[in-house]
Amino acid sequence: MRTRLLALAAALGVAATLHSGLAAAKPQFVRDIATHLSLGYQPPCGLCHVHESTGAATVHTPFALSMRANGFSGAKGSGAGSTAASLDALAAGQVDSDGDGATDVTELRAGSDPNDPVPGAGFGDTAYGCGARVAPRDVGTRAGAWLGVALAALAAARRVRVRNPRAAP
Amino acid sequence: MQRTVKLLLALMVVVGSLASARRADAYAWMIRHDYTGCATCHTDPSGGGLLTAYGRAQSDILLSQGWGRTEKDEARASAAPFFGWFGVPDRLEIGAQVRTLTYWSKVGSGPAATSAMLMQSDALAQLTVGRVRGFGSIGFQADGGRQAAITHAESGNLVSREHWLGVDLGADDQWLVRAGRMALPFGLRLIEHTTFIRQTTRTDVNDGQQHGVSLSYGDERVRGEFMAIAGNYQLSPDGARERGYSGFVEVSPFTGGAVGVTSLVTHAADDAYLHVASTRQAHGAFVRYAPWRPLVLLAEEDWLSQAPAGMAALHGHVGFVQADLQVMRGLHVLATGEVLNDGVPGQGSSWGATASIWWFAFPHVDLRVDASDAKIAAGPQQLDVKSVAVVAHLYL
């Protein structure tokens, strides 16, 4: 009984860990944006992700939708070319995704948020997590990995013990 | 003999009224089963999240596909937490939720994007000692959910969406006072957390919970909750935390129908999304109505106001309507319509339409497919967004 439960928990932990590993590659896009527009800063996740919640299903901020309508795929490995081409299209089209009167590219170069209808408003410095300090970005991933590995080991040990009672101390 | 019959009838009326007063609301459309309240099936008095033992039984009897069983059959033992693999003391409610999403979307003439993600993997528990109960949830989220994160990564975080201590009050535990992190009591509590009404009012059940103190009430005709919001202490700086109130009152004037009003006012010194001081308000009304048992209509309309420093106040509205048709027990077809105008000058309205199929295959498993077409206002432009989402949900 407990073995099945542990095995299930282990599977969930491992699955979550694998997912987190895949997700960890996504900040490439903000780096590509910063490079292409020669920004002196790296925009936050909230530039493209609703409520700064990363994940492909949240690439729905007004700026992200404008980028996607202009060729940005958001796919892993799509390369900096897709990001650059979309930014160039936004600049050529004078796209203003938040309706504040300044174009998205102008806002990014000025350090203001192209999703924010308040004219000139910046990106802010909101941090997330208990105590909400800024920490290395893979802390949670490592925690998930260790959780998954520990549960898997526990489940395996339990299974061995159940199948071969003499192996128990 | 006649006296005995009268006594039996009186007993049936009393038992019936008590039973109906304690009925539950697993999903807003469970009103088709004459369930107007939420507190007996859910540990949260306003619905959603962890199921009670009674709620699990109702889920098996009414919600899941019968596979030859009828509503008169008793709930299976496997409907218990974790399929009943182990016993759980009466004072302890436990559960786990796993949701996976496969998502395809396309914006205008841009390229389509497809992805898969683990939306939720949470463990939940409530311990009750006398009239006092404590609830907590913890999980791992590969993407998203940052407002509920307790670790600090950009992705791959441990999350705790809810944790609170509460005291039941009243002769039939109609009242509950809670303190901790809770879903904001506002409008229809929907599992569809990405709808315009839940996103715009910041009242979604994914990670929109906040810390505060709430008082809730529920009987067979009236339910409501009021929460004093102290802010989300899982984000900082303090200026980004919203403080104010949120609440609703819903009245069920007849069987199979309920109407409610809802209100929210918050202020943040440095709003997390507008990055300036801002006061926002949402006030609205919502309806749940089952004109025919297989069909349930849900609707909510909220007036929105946002007053950010540095610009004129924005006034708009957001609306939602949904029809849920239970084709057969366990199989639902839904049609949803949405509209949003957040009042940004020069920006039009956003519209959305979604067709869904939702199959509650077994007591612990449901599958859902949503196909959406939306016109999203982004400044002066309006973008066409098409998407298909496939969600698999395991509830242990």
Coordinates of C-alpha atoms in Angstrom, one line a residue, chain B residues 40-365:
Chain B
T40 CA -20.2 20.4 3.2
C41 CA -18.4 19.2 0.1
H42 CA -15.4 21.5 0.3
T43 CA -13.2 22.6 3.2
D44 CA -13.3 26.1 1.8
P45 CA -16.8 27.5 2.6
S46 CA -16.9 29.3 -0.7
G47 CA -15.9 26.2 -2.7
G48 CA -13.0 24.7 -4.6
G49 CA -10.0 22.8 -3.5
L50 CA -10.0 20.0 -1.0
L51 CA -13.1 17.8 -0.8
T52 CA -14.6 16.5 2.4
A53 CA -15.6 12.9 2.8
Y54 CA -19.1 13.8 1.9
G55 CA -17.9 15.7 -1.2
R56 CA -16.0 12.8 -2.4
A57 CA -19.0 10.5 -2.0
Q58 CA -21.2 13.1 -4.0
S59 CA -18.5 13.3 -6.6
D60 CA -18.7 9.5 -7.1
I61 CA -22.5 9.4 -7.0
L62 CA -23.4 12.4 -9.1
L63 CA -20.4 13.7 -11.0
S64 CA -18.4 10.8 -12.4
Q65 CA -19.6 8.7 -15.2
G66 CA -21.7 5.9 -13.8
W67 CA -20.5 3.0 -15.9
G68 CA -23.8 1.2 -15.2
R69 CA -24.2 2.6 -11.7
T70 CA -27.1 4.9 -10.8
E71 CA -27.4 7.8 -8.5
K72 CA -29.2 5.5 -6.0
D73 CA -26.1 3.4 -5.6
E74 CA -23.8 4.2 -2.7
A75 CA -20.4 5.7 -3.3
R76 CA -17.6 3.3 -4.0
A77 CA -14.9 2.8 -1.4
S78 CA -12.4 3.8 -4.0
A79 CA -13.8 7.3 -4.0
A80 CA -12.0 7.8 -0.7
P81 CA -8.7 9.8 -0.6
F82 CA -5.9 8.0 -2.6
F83 CA -8.4 5.3 -3.7
G84 CA -8.8 4.2 -0.1
W85 CA -5.4 2.7 0.0
F86 CA -5.0 3.7 3.6
G87 CA -7.3 4.8 6.4
V88 CA -7.6 8.5 7.4
P89 CA -8.9 9.6 10.8
D90 CA -12.2 11.4 10.6
R91 CA -10.7 14.7 11.8
L92 CA -8.2 14.7 8.9
E93 CA -9.1 15.5 5.3
I94 CA -6.4 14.9 2.8
G95 CA -6.0 15.0 -0.9
A96 CA -3.7 15.7 -3.8
Q97 CA -4.3 17.4 -7.2
V98 CA -2.3 17.0 -10.4
R99 CA -3.2 18.9 -13.5
T100 CA -1.4 18.7 -16.8
L101 CA -1.9 21.0 -19.8
T102 CA -1.3 20.6 -23.4
Y103 CA -1.8 23.9 -25.1
W104 CA -1.9 25.1 -28.7
S105 CA -2.3 28.7 -29.6
K106 CA -2.0 31.1 -32.5
V107 CA -2.1 34.9 -32.6
G108 CA -3.2 36.6 -35.8
S109 CA -1.1 35.4 -38.8
G110 CA 1.8 34.6 -36.5
P111 CA 3.1 31.0 -36.0
A112 CA 1.3 28.5 -33.9
A113 CA 2.9 27.5 -30.6
T114 CA 2.4 24.2 -28.8
S115 CA 3.5 23.3 -25.3
A116 CA 2.9 20.9 -22.4
M117 CA 3.2 21.8 -18.8
L118 CA 2.5 20.6 -15.3
M119 CA -0.1 23.1 -14.1
Q120 CA -0.6 21.8 -10.6
S121 CA 0.8 19.2 -8.3
D122 CA -0.5 20.0 -4.8
A123 CA -0.9 18.1 -1.6
L124 CA -3.7 19.4 0.6
A125 CA -4.8 18.6 4.2
Q126 CA -7.2 19.9 6.8
L127 CA -7.0 18.9 10.5
T128 CA -10.1 19.6 12.7
V129 CA -10.0 19.6 16.4
G130 CA -13.3 20.4 17.9
R131 CA -14.4 23.7 16.3
V132 CA -10.9 24.6 15.3
R133 CA -9.5 23.6 11.9
G134 CA -6.2 24.2 10.1
F135 CA -5.8 23.9 6.4
G136 CA -2.6 23.9 4.3
S137 CA -1.5 23.1 0.8
I138 CA 1.9 22.7 -0.7
G139 CA 3.0 21.7 -4.1
F140 CA 5.5 22.0 -6.9
Q141 CA 4.9 24.1 -9.9
A142 CA 7.2 23.9 -12.9
D143 CA 5.8 27.0 -14.5
G144 CA 3.6 29.8 -13.3
G145 CA 1.9 30.3 -9.9
R146 CA 4.6 32.8 -8.8
Q147 CA 2.2 34.7 -6.6
A148 CA 1.8 31.6 -4.5
A149 CA 5.5 30.6 -4.5
I150 CA 7.3 30.1 -1.3
T151 CA 10.7 29.6 -3.1
H152 CA 12.2 32.3 -5.3
A153 CA 13.0 30.9 -8.7
E154 CA 11.6 32.3 -12.0
S155 CA 10.3 28.8 -12.7
G156 CA 10.2 25.6 -10.8
N157 CA 8.9 26.7 -7.4
L158 CA 7.4 25.2 -4.3
V159 CA 4.0 26.8 -3.9
S160 CA 1.5 27.2 -1.1
R161 CA -1.7 28.5 -2.5
E162 CA -3.7 28.3 0.8
H163 CA -2.9 28.0 4.5
W164 CA -5.2 29.1 7.2
L165 CA -6.6 28.6 10.7
G166 CA -10.3 28.8 11.3
V167 CA -13.0 28.4 14.0
D168 CA -16.5 27.1 13.2
L169 CA -19.2 29.0 14.9
G170 CA -23.0 28.7 15.3
A171 CA -25.3 25.8 16.2
D172 CA -24.8 24.1 12.8
D173 CA -21.4 25.5 12.1
Q174 CA -22.9 28.1 9.7
W175 CA -20.2 30.6 10.5
L176 CA -16.5 30.3 9.9
V177 CA -13.8 32.8 10.9
R178 CA -10.5 32.2 9.2
A179 CA -7.1 33.9 9.1
G180 CA -4.4 33.1 6.6
R181 CA -3.9 32.8 2.9
M182 CA -7.2 32.2 1.1
A183 CA -8.9 32.6 -2.3
L184 CA -10.6 36.0 -2.5
P185 CA -14.3 35.7 -2.0
F186 CA -15.6 37.4 -5.2
G187 CA -18.2 36.4 -7.8
L188 CA -18.4 33.0 -9.2
R189 CA -15.7 30.7 -8.0
L190 CA -14.5 29.1 -11.3
I191 CA -11.9 26.5 -12.0
E192 CA -11.4 28.5 -15.3
H193 CA -8.9 30.7 -13.7
T194 CA -7.8 32.4 -16.9
T195 CA -11.2 33.9 -17.7
F196 CA -11.4 37.7 -18.1
I197 CA -13.5 38.1 -14.9
R198 CA -11.0 36.2 -12.8
Q199 CA -7.9 37.6 -14.3
T200 CA -9.1 41.2 -14.4
T201 CA -10.4 41.2 -10.9
R202 CA -7.3 39.3 -9.7
T203 CA -9.5 36.7 -8.0
D204 CA -8.4 33.5 -9.7
V205 CA -7.9 30.3 -7.8
N206 CA -4.5 29.5 -9.3
D207 CA -2.4 32.0 -7.5
G208 CA -4.6 35.0 -6.8
Q209 CA -5.1 34.2 -3.1
Q210 CA -4.1 36.7 -0.5
H211 CA -3.5 36.8 3.3
G212 CA -6.2 38.2 5.5
V213 CA -9.1 37.5 7.8
S214 CA -12.5 36.3 6.6
L215 CA -15.9 35.6 7.9
S216 CA -18.2 33.3 6.0
Y217 CA -21.8 32.2 6.4
G218 CA -23.8 29.5 4.7
D219 CA -27.3 28.0 5.1
E220 CA -29.7 26.5 2.7
R221 CA -30.8 29.8 1.2
V222 CA -28.0 32.3 1.9
R223 CA -24.2 32.1 1.7
G224 CA -21.6 34.8 1.7
E225 CA -18.1 35.7 2.7
F226 CA -16.3 38.9 3.6
M227 CA -12.5 39.1 3.7
A228 CA -10.3 41.9 5.0
I229 CA -7.3 41.7 2.8
A230 CA -3.9 42.3 4.4
G231 CA -2.0 41.6 1.2
N232 CA -0.1 38.8 -0.4
Y233 CA 2.9 38.2 1.9
Q234 CA 4.5 35.9 -0.6
L235 CA 5.5 38.8 -2.7
S236 CA 7.4 42.0 -1.9
P237 CA 8.2 44.9 -1.5
D238 CA 5.4 45.8 0.8
G239 CA 4.2 48.5 -1.5
A240 CA 3.1 45.9 -4.0
R241 CA 0.7 44.3 -1.5
E242 CA -2.9 45.2 -1.9
R243 CA -5.0 46.0 1.1
G244 CA -8.7 46.3 1.3
Y245 CA -11.7 44.0 1.2
S246 CA -13.5 41.5 -1.0
G247 CA -16.8 39.8 -0.5
F248 CA -20.0 38.4 -1.8
V249 CA -23.5 37.5 -0.8
E250 CA -25.6 35.0 -2.7
V251 CA -29.3 34.2 -2.1
S252 CA -31.1 31.2 -3.5
P253 CA -34.8 32.3 -3.7
F254 CA -35.9 29.0 -5.3
T255 CA -34.6 25.5 -6.0
G256 CA -32.0 25.5 -8.7
G257 CA -31.4 29.2 -8.8
A258 CA -29.2 31.7 -7.0
V259 CA -28.3 35.3 -7.4
G260 CA -25.5 37.2 -5.8
V261 CA -23.8 40.6 -5.5
T262 CA -20.0 41.0 -5.0
S263 CA -17.6 43.8 -4.2
L264 CA -13.9 44.4 -3.9
V265 CA -11.8 47.5 -3.1
T266 CA -8.0 47.4 -2.7
H267 CA -5.2 49.9 -2.7
A268 CA -1.5 49.3 -3.3
A269 CA 1.2 51.9 -2.7
D270 CA 3.1 50.5 -5.7
D271 CA 0.8 48.2 -7.7
A272 CA 2.6 45.0 -8.9
Y273 CA 1.3 45.5 -12.4
L274 CA 0.9 49.2 -12.9
H275 CA 4.0 50.1 -10.9
V276 CA 2.5 53.2 -9.4
A277 CA 0.1 53.8 -6.5
S278 CA -3.3 52.5 -7.4
T279 CA -6.8 51.9 -6.0
R280 CA -8.9 49.4 -7.8
Q281 CA -12.5 48.5 -7.5
A282 CA -14.8 45.8 -8.8
H283 CA -18.5 45.6 -8.0
G284 CA -20.9 43.3 -9.7
A285 CA -23.6 40.6 -9.7
F286 CA -23.8 37.0 -10.6
V287 CA -26.4 34.3 -11.3
R288 CA -26.6 30.6 -11.3
Y289 CA -29.7 29.0 -12.8
A290 CA -30.7 25.5 -13.7
P291 CA -33.9 25.8 -15.8
W292 CA -33.7 22.1 -16.6
R293 CA -31.6 19.7 -14.7
P294 CA -29.1 18.9 -17.5
L295 CA -28.6 22.6 -18.2
V296 CA -27.0 25.3 -16.0
L297 CA -26.5 28.9 -16.9
L298 CA -23.9 31.0 -15.1
A299 CA -23.4 34.7 -15.6
E300 CA -21.3 37.4 -13.9
E301 CA -21.0 41.1 -14.8
D302 CA -18.6 43.4 -12.9
W303 CA -18.0 47.1 -13.1
L304 CA -14.3 47.9 -12.9
S305 CA -12.5 51.0 -11.8
Q306 CA -8.8 51.6 -11.5
A307 CA -7.3 54.8 -10.3
P308 CA -3.5 54.8 -10.9
A309 CA -1.4 57.8 -9.9
G310 CA -0.3 59.8 -12.9
M311 CA -3.3 59.3 -15.1
A312 CA -7.1 59.7 -15.1
A313 CA -9.1 56.8 -13.5
L314 CA -10.0 54.0 -15.8
H315 CA -13.6 52.7 -15.8
G316 CA -14.7 49.6 -17.6
H317 CA -16.6 46.3 -17.2
V318 CA -16.1 42.6 -17.6
G319 CA -18.7 40.0 -18.3
F320 CA -19.0 36.2 -18.4
V321 CA -21.7 33.8 -19.4
Q322 CA -21.5 30.1 -19.5
A323 CA -24.0 27.3 -20.4
D324 CA -23.1 23.8 -19.0
L325 CA -25.1 21.0 -20.6
Q326 CA -24.7 17.6 -18.9
V327 CA -25.2 15.3 -21.9
M328 CA -25.0 12.2 -19.7
R329 CA -23.7 11.6 -16.2
G330 CA -20.0 12.5 -16.3
L331 CA -20.0 14.2 -19.7
H332 CA -20.5 17.9 -20.0
V333 CA -20.5 20.3 -23.0
L334 CA -19.9 23.9 -22.2
A335 CA -20.2 27.1 -24.1
T336 CA -18.6 30.3 -22.6
G337 CA -18.7 33.9 -23.7
E338 CA -16.6 36.7 -22.3
V339 CA -16.2 40.5 -22.8
L340 CA -13.8 42.9 -21.3
N341 CA -13.4 46.7 -21.5
D342 CA -10.9 47.9 -19.0
G343 CA -11.4 51.5 -19.9
V344 CA -8.0 52.3 -21.3
P345 CA -8.5 55.4 -23.6
G346 CA -8.4 54.5 -27.3
Q347 CA -8.6 50.7 -26.6
G348 CA -11.6 48.7 -27.6
S349 CA -13.2 45.7 -26.0
S350 CA -11.9 42.2 -25.8
W351 CA -14.1 39.3 -26.6
G352 CA -13.8 35.6 -26.1
A353 CA -15.8 32.4 -27.0
T354 CA -15.0 28.9 -25.8
A355 CA -16.4 25.6 -26.6
S356 CA -15.5 22.8 -24.1
I357 CA -16.0 19.1 -23.5
W358 CA -15.4 17.9 -20.0
W359 CA -15.5 14.2 -19.2
F360 CA -15.5 13.0 -15.5
A361 CA -14.4 9.6 -16.5
F362 CA -13.8 8.1 -13.0
P363 CA -14.1 9.3 -9.4
H364 CA -10.5 10.7 -9.4
V365 CA -10.0 11.6 -13.0

